[in-house]
PDB file of C-alpha atoms in Angstrom:
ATOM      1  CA  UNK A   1      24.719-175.686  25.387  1.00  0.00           C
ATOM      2  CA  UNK A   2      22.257-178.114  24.687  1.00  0.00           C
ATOM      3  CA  UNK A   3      19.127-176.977  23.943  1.00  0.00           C
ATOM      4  CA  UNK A   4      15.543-179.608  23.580  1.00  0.00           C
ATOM      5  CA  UNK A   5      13.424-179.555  20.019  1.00  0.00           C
ATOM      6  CA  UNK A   6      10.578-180.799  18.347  1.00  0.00           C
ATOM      7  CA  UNK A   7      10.771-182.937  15.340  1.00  0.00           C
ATOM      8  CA  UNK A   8       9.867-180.107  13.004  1.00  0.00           C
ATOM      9  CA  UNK A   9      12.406-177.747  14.517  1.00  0.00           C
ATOM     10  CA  UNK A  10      14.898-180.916  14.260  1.00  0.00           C
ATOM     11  CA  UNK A  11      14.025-181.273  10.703  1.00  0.00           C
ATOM     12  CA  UNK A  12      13.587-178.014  10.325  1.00  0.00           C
ATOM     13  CA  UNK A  13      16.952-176.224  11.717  1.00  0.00           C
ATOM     14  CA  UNK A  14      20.764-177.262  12.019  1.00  0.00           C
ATOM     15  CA  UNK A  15      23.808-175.354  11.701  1.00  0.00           C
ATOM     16  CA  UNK A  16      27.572-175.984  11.750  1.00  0.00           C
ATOM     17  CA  UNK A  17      29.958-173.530  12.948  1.00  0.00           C
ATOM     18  CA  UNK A  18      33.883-173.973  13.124  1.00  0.00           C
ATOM     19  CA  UNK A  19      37.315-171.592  12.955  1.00  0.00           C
ATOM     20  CA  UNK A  20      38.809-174.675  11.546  1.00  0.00           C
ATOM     21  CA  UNK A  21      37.704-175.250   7.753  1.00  0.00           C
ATOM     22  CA  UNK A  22      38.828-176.012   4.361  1.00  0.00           C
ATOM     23  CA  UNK A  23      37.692-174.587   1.004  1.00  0.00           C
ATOM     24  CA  UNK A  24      38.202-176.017  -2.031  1.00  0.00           C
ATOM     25  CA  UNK A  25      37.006-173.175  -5.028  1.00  0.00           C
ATOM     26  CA  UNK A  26      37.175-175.745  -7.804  1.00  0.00           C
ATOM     27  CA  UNK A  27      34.567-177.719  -6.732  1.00  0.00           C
ATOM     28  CA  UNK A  28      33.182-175.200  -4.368  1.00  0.00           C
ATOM     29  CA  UNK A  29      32.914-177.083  -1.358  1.00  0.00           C
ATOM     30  CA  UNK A  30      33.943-176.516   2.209  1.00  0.00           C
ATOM     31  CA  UNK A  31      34.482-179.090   5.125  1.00  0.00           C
ATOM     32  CA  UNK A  32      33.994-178.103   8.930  1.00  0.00           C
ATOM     33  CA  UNK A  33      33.538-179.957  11.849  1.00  0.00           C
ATOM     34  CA  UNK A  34      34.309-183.149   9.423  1.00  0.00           C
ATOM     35  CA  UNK A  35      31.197-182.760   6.829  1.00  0.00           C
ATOM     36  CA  UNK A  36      31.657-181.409   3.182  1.00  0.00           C
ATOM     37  CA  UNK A  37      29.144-179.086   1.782  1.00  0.00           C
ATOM     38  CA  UNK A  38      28.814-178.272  -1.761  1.00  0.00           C
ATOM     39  CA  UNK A  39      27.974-174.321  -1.986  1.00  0.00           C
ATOM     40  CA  UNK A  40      25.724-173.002  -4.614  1.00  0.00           C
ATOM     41  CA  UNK A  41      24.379-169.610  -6.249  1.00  0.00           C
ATOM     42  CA  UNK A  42      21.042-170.540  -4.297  1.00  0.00           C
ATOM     43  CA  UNK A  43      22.404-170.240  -1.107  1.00  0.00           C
ATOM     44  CA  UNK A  44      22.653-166.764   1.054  1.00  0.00           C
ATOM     45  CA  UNK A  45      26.248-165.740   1.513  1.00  0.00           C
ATOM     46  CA  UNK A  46      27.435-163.073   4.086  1.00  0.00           C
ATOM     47  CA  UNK A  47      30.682-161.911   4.812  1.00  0.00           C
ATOM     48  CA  UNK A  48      30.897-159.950   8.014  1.00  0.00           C
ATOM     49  CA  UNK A  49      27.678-158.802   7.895  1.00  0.00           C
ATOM     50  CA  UNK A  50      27.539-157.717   4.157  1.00  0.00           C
ATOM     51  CA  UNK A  51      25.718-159.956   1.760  1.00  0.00           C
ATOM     52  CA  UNK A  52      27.943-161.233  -1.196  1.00  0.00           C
ATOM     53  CA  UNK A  53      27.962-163.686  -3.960  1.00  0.00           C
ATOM     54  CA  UNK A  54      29.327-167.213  -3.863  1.00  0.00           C
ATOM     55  CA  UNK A  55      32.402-165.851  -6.285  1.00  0.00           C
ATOM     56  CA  UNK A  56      33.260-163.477  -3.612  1.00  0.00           C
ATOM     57  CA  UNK A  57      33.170-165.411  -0.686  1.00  0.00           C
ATOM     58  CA  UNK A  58      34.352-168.411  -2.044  1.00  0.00           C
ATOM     59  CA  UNK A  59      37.706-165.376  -2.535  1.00  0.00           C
ATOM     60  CA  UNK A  60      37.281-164.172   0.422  1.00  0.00           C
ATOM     61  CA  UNK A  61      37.158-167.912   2.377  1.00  0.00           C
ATOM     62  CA  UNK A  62      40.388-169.047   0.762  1.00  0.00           C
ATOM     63  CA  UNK A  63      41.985-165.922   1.847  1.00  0.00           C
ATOM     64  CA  UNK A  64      41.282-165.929   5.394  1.00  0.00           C
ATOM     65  CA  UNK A  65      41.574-170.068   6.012  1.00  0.00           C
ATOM     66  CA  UNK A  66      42.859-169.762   9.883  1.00  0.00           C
ATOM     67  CA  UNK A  67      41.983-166.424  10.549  1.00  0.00           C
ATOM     68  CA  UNK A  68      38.376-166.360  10.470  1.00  0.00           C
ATOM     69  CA  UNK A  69      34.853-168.212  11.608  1.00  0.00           C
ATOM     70  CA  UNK A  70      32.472-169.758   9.079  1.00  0.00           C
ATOM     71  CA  UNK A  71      28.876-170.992  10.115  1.00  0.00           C
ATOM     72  CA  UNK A  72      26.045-172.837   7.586  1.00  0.00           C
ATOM     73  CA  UNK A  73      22.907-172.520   8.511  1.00  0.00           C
ATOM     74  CA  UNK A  74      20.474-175.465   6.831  1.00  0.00           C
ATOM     75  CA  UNK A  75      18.372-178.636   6.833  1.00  0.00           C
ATOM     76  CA  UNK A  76      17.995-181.862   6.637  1.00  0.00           C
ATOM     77  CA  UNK A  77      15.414-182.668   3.933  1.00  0.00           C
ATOM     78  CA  UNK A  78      13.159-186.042   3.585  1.00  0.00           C
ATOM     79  CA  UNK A  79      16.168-188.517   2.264  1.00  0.00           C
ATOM     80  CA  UNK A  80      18.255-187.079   4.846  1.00  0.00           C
ATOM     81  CA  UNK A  81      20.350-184.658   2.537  1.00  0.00           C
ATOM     82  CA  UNK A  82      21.902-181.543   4.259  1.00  0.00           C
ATOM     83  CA  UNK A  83      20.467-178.605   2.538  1.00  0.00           C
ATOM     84  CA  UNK A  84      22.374-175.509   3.339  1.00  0.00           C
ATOM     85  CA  UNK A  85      20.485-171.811   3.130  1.00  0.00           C
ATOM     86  CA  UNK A  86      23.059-169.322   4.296  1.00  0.00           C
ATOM     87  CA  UNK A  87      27.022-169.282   4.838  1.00  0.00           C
ATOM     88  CA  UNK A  88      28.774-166.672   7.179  1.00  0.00           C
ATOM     89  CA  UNK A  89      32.240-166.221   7.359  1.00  0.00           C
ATOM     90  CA  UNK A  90      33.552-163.942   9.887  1.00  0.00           C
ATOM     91  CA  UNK A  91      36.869-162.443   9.838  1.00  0.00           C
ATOM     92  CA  UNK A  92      38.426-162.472  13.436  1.00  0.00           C
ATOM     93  CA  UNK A  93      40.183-158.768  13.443  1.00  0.00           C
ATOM     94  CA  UNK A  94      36.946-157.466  12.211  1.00  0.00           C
ATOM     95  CA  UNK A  95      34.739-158.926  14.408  1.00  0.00           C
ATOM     96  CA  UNK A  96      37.040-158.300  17.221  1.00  0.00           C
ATOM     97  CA  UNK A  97      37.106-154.650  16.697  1.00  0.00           C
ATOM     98  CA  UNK A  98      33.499-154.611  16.172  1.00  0.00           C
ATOM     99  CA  UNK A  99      33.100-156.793  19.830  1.00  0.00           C
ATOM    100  CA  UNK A 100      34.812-153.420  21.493  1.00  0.00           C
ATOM    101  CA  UNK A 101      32.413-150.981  20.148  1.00  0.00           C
ATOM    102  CA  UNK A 102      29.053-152.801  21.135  1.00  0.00           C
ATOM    103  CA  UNK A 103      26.140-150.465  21.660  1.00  0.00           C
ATOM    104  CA  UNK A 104      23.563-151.898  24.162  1.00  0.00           C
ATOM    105  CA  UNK A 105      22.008-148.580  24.540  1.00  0.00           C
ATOM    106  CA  UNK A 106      18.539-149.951  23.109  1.00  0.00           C
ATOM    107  CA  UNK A 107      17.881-153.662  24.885  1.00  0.00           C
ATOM    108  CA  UNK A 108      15.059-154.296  22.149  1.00  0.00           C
ATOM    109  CA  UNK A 109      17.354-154.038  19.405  1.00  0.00           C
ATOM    110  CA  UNK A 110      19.764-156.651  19.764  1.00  0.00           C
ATOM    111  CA  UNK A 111      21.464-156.193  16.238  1.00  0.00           C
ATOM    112  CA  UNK A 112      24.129-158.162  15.180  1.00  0.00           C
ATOM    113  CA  UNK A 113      25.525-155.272  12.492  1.00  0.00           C
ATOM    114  CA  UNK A 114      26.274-151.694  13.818  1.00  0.00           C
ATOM    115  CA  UNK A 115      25.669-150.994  10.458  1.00  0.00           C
ATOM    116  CA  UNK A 116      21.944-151.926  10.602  1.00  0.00           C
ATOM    117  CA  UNK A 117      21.576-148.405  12.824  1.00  0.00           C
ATOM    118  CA  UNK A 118      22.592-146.232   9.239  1.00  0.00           C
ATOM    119  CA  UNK A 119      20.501-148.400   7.016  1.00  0.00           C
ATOM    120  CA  UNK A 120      23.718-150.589   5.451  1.00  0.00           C
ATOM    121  CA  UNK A 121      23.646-154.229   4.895  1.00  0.00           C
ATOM    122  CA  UNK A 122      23.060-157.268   6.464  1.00  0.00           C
ATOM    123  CA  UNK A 123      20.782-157.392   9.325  1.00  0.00           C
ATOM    124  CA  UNK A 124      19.773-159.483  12.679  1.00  0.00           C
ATOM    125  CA  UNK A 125      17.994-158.212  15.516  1.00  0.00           C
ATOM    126  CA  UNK A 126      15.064-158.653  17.942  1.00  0.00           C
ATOM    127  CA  UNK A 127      12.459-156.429  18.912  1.00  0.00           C
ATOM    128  CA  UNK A 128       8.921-155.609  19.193  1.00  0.00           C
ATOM    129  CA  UNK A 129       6.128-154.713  16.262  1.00  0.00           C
ATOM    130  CA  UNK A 130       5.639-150.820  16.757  1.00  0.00           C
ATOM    131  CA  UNK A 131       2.797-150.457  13.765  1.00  0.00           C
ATOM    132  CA  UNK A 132       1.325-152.792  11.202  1.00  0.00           C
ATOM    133  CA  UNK A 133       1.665-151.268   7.616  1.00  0.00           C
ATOM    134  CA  UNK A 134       0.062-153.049   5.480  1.00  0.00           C
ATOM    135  CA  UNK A 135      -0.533-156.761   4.720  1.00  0.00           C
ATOM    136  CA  UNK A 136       2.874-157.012   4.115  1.00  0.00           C
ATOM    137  CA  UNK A 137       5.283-154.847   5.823  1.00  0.00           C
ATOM    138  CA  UNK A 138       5.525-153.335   9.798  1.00  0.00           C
ATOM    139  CA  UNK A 139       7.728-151.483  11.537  1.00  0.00           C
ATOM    140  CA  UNK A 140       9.726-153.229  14.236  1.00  0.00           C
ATOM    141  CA  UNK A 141      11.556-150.755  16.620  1.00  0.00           C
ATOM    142  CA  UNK A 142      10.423-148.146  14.357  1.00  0.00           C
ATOM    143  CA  UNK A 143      12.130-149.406  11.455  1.00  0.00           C
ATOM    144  CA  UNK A 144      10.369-150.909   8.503  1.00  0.00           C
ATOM    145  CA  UNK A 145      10.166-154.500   7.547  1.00  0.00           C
ATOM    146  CA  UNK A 146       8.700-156.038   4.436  1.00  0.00           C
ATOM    147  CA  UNK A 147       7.776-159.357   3.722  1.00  0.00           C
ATOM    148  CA  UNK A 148       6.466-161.288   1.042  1.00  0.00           C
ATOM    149  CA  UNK A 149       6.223-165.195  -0.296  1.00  0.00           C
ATOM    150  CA  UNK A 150       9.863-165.973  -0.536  1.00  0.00           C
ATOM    151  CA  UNK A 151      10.132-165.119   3.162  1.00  0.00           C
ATOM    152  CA  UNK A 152      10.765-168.099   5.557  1.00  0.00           C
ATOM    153  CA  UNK A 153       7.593-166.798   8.207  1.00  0.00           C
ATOM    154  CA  UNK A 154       7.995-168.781  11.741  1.00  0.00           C
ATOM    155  CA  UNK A 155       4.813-169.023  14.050  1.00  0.00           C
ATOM    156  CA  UNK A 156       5.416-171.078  17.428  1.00  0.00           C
ATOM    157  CA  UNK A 157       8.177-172.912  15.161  1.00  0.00           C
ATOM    158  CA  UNK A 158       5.838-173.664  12.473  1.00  0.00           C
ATOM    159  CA  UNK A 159       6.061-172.372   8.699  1.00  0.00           C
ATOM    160  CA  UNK A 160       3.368-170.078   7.913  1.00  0.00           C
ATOM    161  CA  UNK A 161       1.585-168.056   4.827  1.00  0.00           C
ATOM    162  CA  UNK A 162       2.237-164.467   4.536  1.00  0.00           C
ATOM    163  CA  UNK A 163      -1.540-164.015   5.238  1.00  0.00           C
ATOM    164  CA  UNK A 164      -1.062-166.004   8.710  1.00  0.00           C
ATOM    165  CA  UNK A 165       1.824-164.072   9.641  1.00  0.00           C
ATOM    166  CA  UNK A 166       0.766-160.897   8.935  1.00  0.00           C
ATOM    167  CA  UNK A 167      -2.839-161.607  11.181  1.00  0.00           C
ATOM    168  CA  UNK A 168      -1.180-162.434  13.869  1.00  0.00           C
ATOM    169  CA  UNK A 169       1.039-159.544  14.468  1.00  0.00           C
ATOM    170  CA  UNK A 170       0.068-157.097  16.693  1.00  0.00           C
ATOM    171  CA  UNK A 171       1.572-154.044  18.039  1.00  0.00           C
ATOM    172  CA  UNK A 172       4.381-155.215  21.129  1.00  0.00           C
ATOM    173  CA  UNK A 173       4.207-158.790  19.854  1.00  0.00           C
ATOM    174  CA  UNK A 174       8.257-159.849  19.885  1.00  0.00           C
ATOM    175  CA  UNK A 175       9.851-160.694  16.522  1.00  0.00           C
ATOM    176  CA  UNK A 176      13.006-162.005  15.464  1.00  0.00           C
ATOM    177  CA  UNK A 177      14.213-161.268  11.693  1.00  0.00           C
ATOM    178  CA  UNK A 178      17.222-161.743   9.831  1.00  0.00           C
ATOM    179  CA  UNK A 179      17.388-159.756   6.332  1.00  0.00           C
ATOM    180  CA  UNK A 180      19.128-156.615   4.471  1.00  0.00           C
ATOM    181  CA  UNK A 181      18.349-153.016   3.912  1.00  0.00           C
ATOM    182  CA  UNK A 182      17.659-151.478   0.978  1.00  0.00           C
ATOM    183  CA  UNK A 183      18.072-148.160  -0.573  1.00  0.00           C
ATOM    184  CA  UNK A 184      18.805-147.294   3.290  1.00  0.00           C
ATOM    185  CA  UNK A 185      14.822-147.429   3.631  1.00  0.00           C
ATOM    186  CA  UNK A 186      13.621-150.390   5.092  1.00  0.00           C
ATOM    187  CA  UNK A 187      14.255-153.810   5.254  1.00  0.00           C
ATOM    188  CA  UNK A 188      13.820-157.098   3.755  1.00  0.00           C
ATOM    189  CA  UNK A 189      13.721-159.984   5.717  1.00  0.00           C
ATOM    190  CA  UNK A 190      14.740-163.496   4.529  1.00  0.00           C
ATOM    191  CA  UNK A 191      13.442-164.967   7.892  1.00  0.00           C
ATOM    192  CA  UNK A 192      10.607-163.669  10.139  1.00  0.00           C
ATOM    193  CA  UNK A 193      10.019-165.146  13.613  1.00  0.00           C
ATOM    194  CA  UNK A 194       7.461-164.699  16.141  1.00  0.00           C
ATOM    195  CA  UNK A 195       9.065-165.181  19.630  1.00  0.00           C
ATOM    196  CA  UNK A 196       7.276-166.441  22.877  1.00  0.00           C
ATOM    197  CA  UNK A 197       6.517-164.315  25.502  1.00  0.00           C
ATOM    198  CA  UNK A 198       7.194-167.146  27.886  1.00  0.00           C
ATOM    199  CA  UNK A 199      10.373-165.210  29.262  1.00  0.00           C
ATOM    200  CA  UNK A 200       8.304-161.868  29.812  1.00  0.00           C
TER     201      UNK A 200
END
């Protein structure tokens, strides 16, 4: 797939994603796809689908070497260092067995997580704003989503305030958000981003 961007997207927005990777837990580092990245409490770890700690997954990675997919999500900052903000691993048999039991009943709620349905874990899906809260937190698809400063907020691929975000929504604008549930409530999303309607 090859897909065009702009130079802040390009900045902005690079990920690596491999079934063939090494981890080494002493230094904590992992190589794919022939670059080394040195993993740090900072960074947002997920391990098929559940958010974990870099302990844990740094386990978890060592374990399932060969049997499982890892992706970094990051970018490239001014002196050209590769600044990584989340690491997935997914385990193959798990993600298998989840492939089988796909539920495309709803085609606004593409969710990554069956689990996101019950309120549990890690979540990523599309859909469209369905009320406006407050100046922080709407519902998308009926479920709630709050927001605040640590938030990465996308407008037209563009980082935006909290403020800027929230004025722009309006009910049946399309978002996409990545984040985690909790207390089985409502959710809070690390990433926010308002999609074009281009498509529609």
């Amino acid at each position: 797939r090859i897909e065009r961007e702009d130079v802040n997207e390009y900045n902005e927005e690079w990920e690596l994603e491999s079934r063939v990777f090494t981890i080494n837990a002493a230094t904590q580092t992992i190589t794919l796809n022939g670059m080394s990245v040195s993993l740090t409490e900072s960074m947002r770890f997920i391990i098929n689908d559940v958010v974990t700690d870099l302990t844990m997954f740094l386990t978890t990675a060592t374990d399932s070497v060969g049997s499982s997919e890892i992706e970094i999500e990051g970018a490239f900052d001014s002196t050209g260092q590769f600044v990584v903000q989340k690491v997935e691993l997914e385990q193959q048999s798990l993600n298998d067995t989840n492939n089988d039991n796909d539920n495309d009943s709803d085609n606004d709620n593409d969710s990554d997580s069956s689990d996101s349905i019950y309120g549990n874990g890690y979540v990523e899906f599309e859909g469209k704003v369905t009320s406006i809260i407050n100046g922080s937190s709407f519902t998308l698809n009926n479920q709630e989503v709050r927001i605040d400063s640590s938030t990465e907020l996308e407008l037209n691929d563009r980082r935006v305030s909290v403020t800027e975000f929230m004025s722009t929504l309006q009910i049946g604008v399309k978002l996409e958000i990545e984040g985690v549930w909790v207390d089985g409530s409502y959710i809070y999303a690390y990433e926010a981003e308002i999609e074009s309607d281009d498509n529609d």
